[in-house]
Coordinates of C-alpha atoms and ligand atoms in Angstrom, one line a residue:
X1 CA -28.6 -26.1 6.0
X2 CA -25.4 -24.2 6.1
X3 CA -23.7 -26.9 8.2
X4 CA -21.3 -27.5 5.3
X5 CA -20.0 -23.9 5.7
X6 CA -19.4 -24.5 9.3
X7 CA -17.1 -27.4 8.8
X8 CA -14.3 -25.9 10.8
X9 CA -11.2 -27.4 12.4
X10 CA -11.1 -31.1 13.3
X11 CA -9.9 -32.1 16.8
X12 CA -6.3 -32.9 16.0
X13 CA -6.0 -34.7 19.3
X14 CA -8.8 -37.1 18.5
X15 CA -7.0 -40.4 18.4
X16 CA -9.7 -43.0 18.4
X17 CA -11.9 -43.5 15.3
X18 CA -14.3 -46.4 15.3
X19 CA -12.4 -48.2 18.0
X20 CA -9.1 -47.9 16.1
X21 CA -6.4 -45.8 17.7
X22 CA -4.5 -43.6 15.3
X23 CA -1.9 -40.8 15.7
X24 CA -3.2 -37.3 15.4
X25 CA -3.4 -35.6 12.0
X26 CA -1.1 -32.7 11.0
X27 CA -2.0 -29.6 13.1
X28 CA -1.6 -27.1 10.2
X29 CA -3.8 -29.1 7.9
X30 CA -6.4 -29.9 10.5
X31 CA -6.9 -26.3 11.3
X32 CA -7.7 -25.3 7.7
X33 CA -11.2 -24.0 7.4
X34 CA -13.4 -25.0 4.4
X35 CA -13.5 -22.4 1.6
X36 CA -16.9 -20.7 2.2
X37 CA -17.1 -19.7 -1.5
X38 CA -16.5 -23.3 -2.7
X39 CA -18.8 -24.7 -0.1
X40 CA -21.6 -22.3 -0.9
X41 CA -21.2 -23.0 -4.6
X42 CA -21.3 -26.7 -4.0
X43 CA -24.4 -26.4 -1.8
X44 CA -26.3 -24.2 -4.3
X45 CA -25.4 -26.6 -7.2
X46 CA -26.6 -29.6 -5.1
X47 CA -29.8 -27.8 -4.3
X48 CA -30.4 -27.1 -8.0
X49 CA -29.6 -30.7 -8.9
X50 CA -32.2 -31.8 -6.3
X51 CA -34.8 -29.7 -8.1
X52 CA -34.8 -26.7 -5.7
X53 CA -35.3 -23.4 -7.5
X54 CA -32.3 -21.7 -5.9
X55 CA -30.5 -18.7 -7.5
X56 CA -26.8 -18.8 -7.1
X57 CA -24.7 -15.7 -6.3
X58 CA -22.1 -17.8 -4.5
X59 CA -19.0 -18.5 -6.5
X60 CA -17.2 -16.0 -8.6
X61 CA -17.4 -17.9 -11.8
X62 CA -18.3 -16.4 -15.1
X63 CA -21.5 -17.9 -16.5
X64 CA -20.2 -17.5 -20.1
X65 CA -18.9 -20.4 -22.1
X66 CA -15.2 -20.5 -22.9
X67 CA -14.8 -18.7 -26.3
X68 CA -14.9 -21.0 -29.4
X69 CA -11.3 -20.3 -30.6
X70 CA -9.9 -21.3 -27.3
X71 CA -11.9 -24.5 -27.2
X72 CA -10.7 -25.2 -30.8
X73 CA -7.1 -24.9 -29.7
X74 CA -7.7 -27.5 -27.0
X75 CA -9.3 -29.9 -29.5
X76 CA -6.3 -29.4 -31.9
X77 CA -3.9 -30.1 -29.0
X78 CA -5.7 -33.4 -28.3
X79 CA -5.6 -34.4 -31.9
X80 CA -1.9 -33.6 -32.1
X81 CA -1.2 -35.7 -29.0
X82 CA -0.2 -32.7 -26.9
X83 CA -1.1 -35.0 -24.0
X84 CA 2.2 -35.6 -22.1
X85 CA 4.0 -34.0 -19.2
X86 CA 5.3 -30.5 -19.9
X87 CA 8.1 -28.7 -18.0
X88 CA 6.9 -28.3 -14.4
X89 CA 6.6 -24.5 -14.7
X90 CA 4.7 -24.6 -18.1
X91 CA 5.5 -24.8 -21.8
X92 CA 7.7 -22.3 -23.6
X93 CA 4.7 -21.3 -25.7
X94 CA 2.6 -20.5 -22.7
X95 CA 5.5 -18.5 -21.0
X96 CA 6.0 -16.5 -24.2
X97 CA 2.2 -15.9 -24.5
X98 CA 2.2 -14.6 -20.9
X99 CA 5.1 -12.2 -21.6
X100 CA 3.3 -10.9 -24.6
X101 CA 0.0 -10.3 -22.7
X102 CA 1.7 -8.4 -19.8
X103 CA 3.6 -6.3 -22.3
X104 CA 0.4 -5.4 -24.2
X105 CA -1.7 -4.9 -21.1
X106 CA 0.7 -3.1 -18.8
X107 CA 3.9 -2.4 -20.8
X108 CA 5.8 -4.8 -18.6
X109 CA 9.0 -6.5 -19.7
X110 CA 9.4 -10.0 -18.5
X111 CA 11.3 -12.9 -19.9
X112 CA 9.9 -16.4 -20.2
X113 CA 12.4 -17.5 -17.5
X114 CA 10.5 -15.2 -15.1
X115 CA 7.2 -16.9 -15.7
X116 CA 5.8 -19.9 -13.8
X117 CA 2.5 -21.5 -14.9
X118 CA 0.4 -23.5 -12.4
X119 CA -2.8 -25.4 -12.1
X120 CA -4.9 -22.3 -11.4
X121 CA -4.2 -18.9 -9.7
X122 CA -5.2 -20.3 -6.3
X123 CA -2.2 -22.5 -6.5
X124 CA -0.1 -19.5 -7.6
X125 CA -0.9 -17.8 -4.2
X126 CA 0.2 -21.0 -2.4
X127 CA 3.4 -21.3 -4.4
X128 CA 4.2 -17.6 -3.9
X129 CA 3.7 -17.8 -0.2
X130 CA 5.7 -21.0 -0.1
X131 CA 8.6 -19.3 -1.8
X132 CA 8.6 -16.3 0.6
X133 CA 7.4 -17.4 4.0
X134 CA 9.4 -19.0 6.8
X135 CA 7.5 -20.3 9.9
X136 CA 6.3 -17.4 11.9
X137 CA 6.8 -14.7 9.3
X138 CA 4.1 -12.1 9.1
X139 CA 2.1 -11.5 6.0
X140 CA 0.0 -8.3 5.8
X141 CA -3.5 -8.9 4.4
X142 CA -6.0 -6.1 3.8
X143 CA -9.6 -6.9 4.9
X144 CA -12.1 -7.6 3.4
X145 CA -10.1 -10.4 1.7
X146 CA -10.7 -13.3 -0.6
X147 CA -11.4 -16.3 1.8
X148 CA -8.4 -18.4 0.6
X149 CA -5.7 -15.9 1.4
X150 CA -6.1 -16.2 5.1
X151 CA -6.0 -20.0 5.1
X152 CA -3.2 -20.1 2.5
X153 CA -0.9 -17.8 4.6
X154 CA -1.5 -20.2 7.6
X155 CA -1.0 -23.2 5.4
X156 CA 2.4 -21.8 4.4
X157 CA 3.3 -21.5 8.1
X158 CA 2.9 -17.7 8.1
X159 CA 1.0 -15.4 10.5
X160 CA -1.6 -13.2 8.8
X161 CA -1.7 -9.6 10.0
X162 CA -5.1 -8.3 8.9
X163 CA -5.3 -4.5 8.2
X164 CA -8.8 -3.2 8.0
X165 CA -10.0 -1.4 4.8
X166 CA -13.3 0.1 5.9
X167 CA -16.3 0.7 3.6
X168 CA -16.0 4.4 4.4
X169 CA -12.6 4.3 2.6
X170 CA -14.1 2.4 -0.3
X171 CA -12.4 -0.7 1.1
X172 CA -8.8 0.6 0.5
X173 CA -5.9 0.6 2.8
X174 CA -3.6 3.6 2.9
X175 CA 0.2 3.7 2.8
X176 CA 0.1 4.9 6.4
X177 CA -1.8 1.9 7.5
X178 CA 0.5 -0.4 5.7
X179 CA 3.6 1.2 7.2
X180 CA 2.1 1.0 10.7
X181 CA 1.5 -2.8 10.2
X182 CA 5.0 -3.6 9.3
X183 CA 7.2 -5.2 12.0
X184 CA 10.7 -6.8 11.8
X185 CA 8.9 -10.1 11.1
X186 CA 6.9 -8.8 8.1
X187 CA 7.8 -10.7 4.9
X188 CA 5.1 -9.6 2.4
X189 CA 1.9 -7.8 1.6
X190 CA -0.8 -9.7 -0.3
X191 CA -2.7 -7.2 -2.4
X192 CA -5.7 -8.1 -4.7
X193 CA -6.4 -5.4 -7.2
X194 CA -9.2 -5.3 -8.5
X195 CA -10.3 -6.9 -5.3
X196 CA -12.4 -9.9 -4.5
X197 CA -14.7 -9.5 -2.6
X198 CA -15.2 -5.7 -2.7
X199 CA -14.6 -4.8 -6.4
X200 CA -12.2 -2.1 -5.2
X201 CA -9.7 -0.8 -7.7
X202 CA -6.6 1.2 -6.5
X203 CA -5.5 4.1 -8.7
X204 CA -1.9 4.1 -9.9
X205 CA -1.1 6.8 -7.4
X206 CA -2.5 4.8 -4.5
X207 CA -0.5 1.8 -5.6
X208 CA 2.6 3.9 -5.9
X209 CA 2.3 5.0 -2.3
X210 CA 1.9 1.4 -1.2
X211 CA 4.9 0.4 -3.3
X212 CA 7.0 3.1 -1.7
X213 CA 6.3 1.6 1.7
X214 CA 7.1 -1.9 0.5
X215 CA 10.5 -0.7 -0.9
X216 CA 11.3 1.4 2.2
X217 CA 10.4 -1.4 4.6
X218 CA 12.0 -4.0 2.3
X219 CA 9.0 -6.3 2.1
X220 CA 7.7 -8.4 -0.9
X221 CA 4.3 -8.0 -2.4
X222 CA 2.2 -10.7 -3.8
X223 CA 0.0 -8.8 -6.2
X224 CA -3.0 -10.9 -7.4
X225 CA -4.2 -9.1 -10.5
X226 CA -6.6 -11.8 -11.8
X227 CA -9.4 -9.4 -12.3
X228 CA -7.3 -6.8 -14.2
X229 CA -9.4 -7.3 -17.3
X230 CA -12.6 -6.4 -15.5
X231 CA -12.7 -2.6 -14.9
X232 CA -15.8 -0.5 -15.2
X233 CA -16.8 3.1 -15.7
X234 CA -13.6 4.0 -17.5
X235 CA -11.6 3.5 -14.3
X236 CA -7.9 2.9 -14.7
X237 CA -5.3 1.1 -12.6
X238 CA -1.8 -0.3 -13.0
X239 CA 0.1 -3.5 -12.4
X240 CA 2.1 -3.3 -9.2
X241 CA 5.3 -4.3 -11.1
X242 CA 5.0 -1.3 -13.4
X243 CA 5.7 1.1 -10.6
X244 CA 9.5 1.0 -10.7
X245 CA 12.4 -1.4 -10.8
X246 CA 12.7 -1.6 -7.0
X247 CA 9.2 -2.8 -6.5
X248 CA 9.3 -5.1 -9.6
X249 CA 12.2 -7.0 -7.9
X250 CA 10.0 -7.4 -4.8
X251 CA 6.8 -8.3 -6.7
X252 CA 5.3 -11.6 -7.5
X253 CA 2.4 -11.0 -9.9
X254 CA -0.4 -13.5 -10.1
X255 CA -2.9 -13.8 -12.9
X256 CA -4.7 -16.5 -14.8
X257 CA -7.2 -17.3 -17.5
X258 CA -10.2 -18.3 -15.2
X259 CA -11.9 -14.9 -14.9
X260 CA -11.1 -12.9 -18.1
X261 CA -11.6 -15.8 -20.5
X262 CA -14.3 -17.8 -18.7
X263 CA -11.9 -20.7 -18.2
X264 CA -12.4 -21.6 -14.5
X265 CA -12.4 -25.4 -15.2
X266 CA -9.3 -25.4 -17.2
X267 CA -7.1 -24.7 -14.2
X268 CA -4.3 -22.4 -15.5
X269 CA -2.8 -19.6 -13.5
X270 CA 0.6 -17.9 -13.8
X271 CA 3.1 -16.0 -11.8
X272 CA 5.7 -13.4 -12.8
X273 CA 8.6 -12.5 -10.6
X274 CA 12.4 -12.1 -10.6
X275 CA 14.2 -15.0 -12.1
X276 CA 15.5 -16.1 -8.6
X277 CA 12.0 -16.3 -7.1
X278 CA 10.7 -18.0 -10.3
X279 CA 13.3 -20.7 -10.0
X280 CA 12.4 -21.4 -6.4
X281 CA 8.7 -21.6 -7.3
X282 CA 9.4 -23.8 -10.3
X283 CA 11.4 -26.2 -8.2
X284 CA 8.6 -26.4 -5.6
X285 CA 6.1 -27.1 -8.4
X286 CA 8.2 -29.8 -9.8
X287 CA 7.6 -31.9 -6.7
X288 CA 4.0 -30.8 -6.0
X289 CA 1.9 -30.7 -9.1
X290 CA 4.5 -31.9 -11.6
X291 CA 3.1 -29.8 -14.4
X292 CA -0.2 -28.1 -15.3
X293 CA -2.5 -29.9 -17.8
X294 CA -0.9 -29.9 -21.3
X295 CA -4.2 -29.4 -23.1
X296 CA -5.2 -26.5 -20.8
X297 CA -1.9 -24.9 -21.4
X298 CA -2.4 -25.1 -25.2
X299 CA -5.9 -23.5 -24.8
X300 CA -4.5 -20.8 -22.6
X301 CA -1.9 -19.9 -25.2
X302 CA -4.8 -19.3 -27.6
X303 CA -6.6 -17.2 -25.0
X304 CA -3.6 -15.0 -24.3
X305 CA -2.4 -14.4 -27.8
X306 CA -5.7 -14.7 -29.7
X307 CA -8.3 -12.0 -30.3
X308 CA -9.2 -10.1 -27.1
X309 CA -12.6 -8.9 -28.2
X310 CA -14.2 -11.8 -26.2
X311 CA -12.8 -10.3 -23.0
X312 CA -14.3 -6.9 -23.8
X313 CA -17.7 -8.4 -24.7
X314 CA -17.8 -10.2 -21.3
X315 CA -16.5 -7.1 -19.5
X316 CA -19.4 -5.0 -21.0
X317 CA -21.9 -7.6 -19.9
X318 CA -20.5 -7.5 -16.3
X319 CA -20.6 -3.8 -16.3
X320 CA -24.3 -3.8 -17.2
X321 CA -25.0 -6.3 -14.5
X322 CA -23.0 -4.3 -11.9
X323 CA -25.0 -1.2 -12.7
X324 CA -28.3 -3.1 -12.3
X325 CA -27.5 -5.0 -9.1
X326 CA -26.0 -1.9 -7.4
X327 CA -29.0 0.2 -8.2
X328 CA -31.5 -2.4 -7.0
X329 CA -29.7 -3.1 -3.7
X330 CA -29.4 0.7 -3.0
X331 CA -33.1 1.2 -3.4
X332 CA -34.0 -1.4 -0.7
X333 CA -34.4 -0.4 2.9
X334 CA -31.9 -1.7 5.4
X335 CA -29.2 -2.8 3.0
X336 CA -26.7 -1.0 0.8
X337 CA -23.5 -1.3 -1.2
X338 CA -20.7 0.7 -2.6
X339 CA -20.6 0.8 -6.3
X340 CA -17.5 -1.2 -7.2
X341 CA -15.1 -0.4 -10.0
X342 CA -13.9 -3.9 -10.9
X343 CA -14.1 -7.7 -10.6
X344 CA -17.7 -9.1 -10.4
X345 CA -18.8 -8.8 -6.7
X346 CA -20.7 -6.5 -4.5
X347 CA -20.4 -6.4 -0.7
X348 CA -23.9 -5.8 0.7
X349 CA -23.9 -4.1 4.1
X350 CA -26.3 -5.9 6.4
X351 CA -25.5 -4.1 9.6
X352 CA -29.0 -2.8 9.9
X353 CA -30.4 -6.3 9.6
X354 CA -28.5 -7.5 12.7
X355 CA -30.9 -8.0 15.6
X356 CA -33.9 -8.3 13.3
X357 CA -36.0 -11.5 13.1
X358 CA -36.7 -12.4 9.5
X359 CA -39.0 -15.3 8.6
X360 CA -38.7 -16.5 12.2
X361 CA -34.9 -16.5 12.2
X362 CA -33.0 -14.1 14.5
X363 CA -30.2 -12.5 12.4
X364 CA -27.2 -11.9 14.6
X365 CA -24.4 -12.2 11.9
X366 CA -23.8 -12.2 8.2
X367 CA -23.8 -16.1 8.5
X368 CA -27.3 -16.0 9.9
X369 CA -28.4 -13.6 7.1
X370 CA -27.0 -15.7 4.3
X371 CA -28.4 -18.9 5.8
X372 CA -31.9 -17.3 6.2
X373 CA -31.8 -15.8 2.7
X374 CA -30.9 -19.3 1.3
X375 CA -33.5 -21.1 3.4
X376 CA -36.4 -18.6 3.0
X377 CA -35.5 -16.7 -0.1
X378 CA -33.8 -19.5 -2.1
X379 CA -30.9 -17.1 -2.9
X380 CA -27.2 -18.3 -2.3
X381 CA -24.7 -15.7 -1.2
X382 CA -21.5 -15.9 0.7
X383 CA -21.3 -14.4 4.3
X384 CA -18.5 -11.9 4.8
X385 CA -17.5 -13.5 8.1
X386 CA -14.8 -15.6 6.4
X387 CA -13.6 -12.6 4.5
X388 CA -12.8 -10.3 7.4
X389 CA -16.1 -8.5 6.8
X390 CA -18.6 -9.7 9.4
X391 CA -21.3 -7.2 8.6
X392 CA -21.4 -7.9 4.9
X393 CA -22.7 -10.4 2.5
X394 CA -21.0 -11.0 -0.9
X395 CA -22.9 -11.4 -4.1
X396 CA -21.2 -12.5 -7.3
X397 CA -22.9 -11.0 -10.3
X398 CA -21.2 -13.3 -12.7
X399 CA -24.5 -14.8 -13.5
X400 CA -27.2 -14.0 -16.1
X401 CA -29.3 -10.8 -16.0
X402 CA -32.4 -12.9 -15.6
X403 CA -30.9 -14.6 -12.5
X404 CA -29.9 -11.2 -11.1
X405 CA -33.4 -9.8 -11.5
X406 CA -34.9 -12.9 -9.9
X407 CA -32.4 -12.7 -7.1
X408 CA -33.1 -9.1 -6.4
X409 CA -36.8 -9.6 -6.4
X410 CA -36.4 -12.4 -3.9
X411 CA -34.1 -10.3 -1.7
X412 CA -36.7 -7.5 -1.7
X413 CA -39.4 -10.0 -0.7
X414 CA -37.2 -11.6 1.9
X415 CA -36.3 -8.2 3.6
X416 CA -40.0 -7.5 4.0
X417 CA -39.8 -10.2 6.7
Ligands
PMP1 N1 -7.4 -14.9 -6.8 C1 -8.6 -14.4 -6.6 C2 -8.7 -13.1 -6.0 C3 -9.8 -15.1 -7.0 O1 -11.0 -14.6 -6.8 C4 -9.7 -16.4 -7.5 C5 -10.9 -17.1 -7.8 N2 -11.0 -18.4 -7.5 C6 -8.4 -16.9 -7.7 C7 -7.3 -16.2 -7.3 C8 -8.1 -18.3 -8.2 O2 -8.5 -18.4 -9.5 P1 -8.2 -19.8 -10.3 O3 -7.6 -20.8 -9.3 O4 -9.5 -20.2 -10.8 O5 -7.3 -19.5 -11.4
LIG2 N1 -12.7 -17.0 -6.6 C1 -14.0 -17.4 -6.7 C2 -14.8 -16.9 -5.5 O1 -14.3 -16.2 -4.7 C3 -14.2 -18.9 -6.9 C4 -14.3 -19.8 -5.7 C5 -13.0 -19.8 -5.0 O2 -12.0 -20.3 -5.6 O3 -12.9 -19.3 -3.9 O4 -16.0 -17.2 -5.4

């Protein structure tokens, strides 16, 4: 059933297809693994469309509708024929809106010439890596990590250097670990704060310690802050670029409208950096995507400069869901999770399940656990194996409270064997 998740590398040397001999495909592209989050989401949606009563905790995608004032701005844009190419790195209005938002949220001063808008934050990560990485350069990646980072680093020709952030350290790396991982080939650190998949949030002091190492060792940081609007329990953090001019010069900030404004399908992300890096990224974009969608850009302006109470309403709902799912998981035997401070994921520790036979299936890995839970419990999760966390299973709680209750009941029944 999970074959779709196992769609690994193709044999690039395979030269004969249906009797026709062809040259091999590109090695870098052929080695790219399927995104386990996207694959699991597609599988759960297909099962639901086929009439299977599956509950999806796979993709990190808010279940809320895009707020009305944002949709209205898009409708207006269509009526006003805002339907043509825009500058490759985004409209002036969107760049100004981004500057205003980071000033209000983090006190950051950026000029529109330092902003690059893309077709989603995933593409931001790719463009940032493309701007920084030469073949063979090392990029430090704390684990657990969002599935796409590892593949994107390799797609950009880089070598990922994974640094483990154990559950016992609340999934955080230390400045000492970062310093120890740096070599003469290190180009950048990729940091995701708040973190997908762990929900970890670094304090300002912890970030400052990491920033100090980046400056001392002269490495860049790609700081993905897409979940910055989703913090719980009064926890506070900071933007990496707010920690001093030295680090701001070395930082590429990534953000977007997908998560905070429930706009995953609109495909708008943005980067903030020094003008020099922004120019390189904009040039690259001008040949790759051309420009992001004009209507989506207009909608994103409304999101960024319009009323922000919709963000707070969704944040509150996520916090309630977090509290519920964490307390349910931690009352079950043989599984547990850390209470995360941000984003909308929990990492469920399944170490005690390894070696068990559940519903006739021998569980030897988080892949086996997720597969068995889907098959026998009709609950879709994402195994941590693709996230540098082989003993964990990720649950996205960006779904309704009813679904979460149903999913937890099913997990409880499933674990009884
Ligand atoms: N960064 C992180 C950490 C994410 O979880 C996601 C979710 N897909 C993205 C970037 C990309 O977001 P999008 O492409 O939808 O803007
Ligand atoms: N970021 C979300 C996730 O991790 C959406 C899917 C994806 O782009 O990976 O589930």
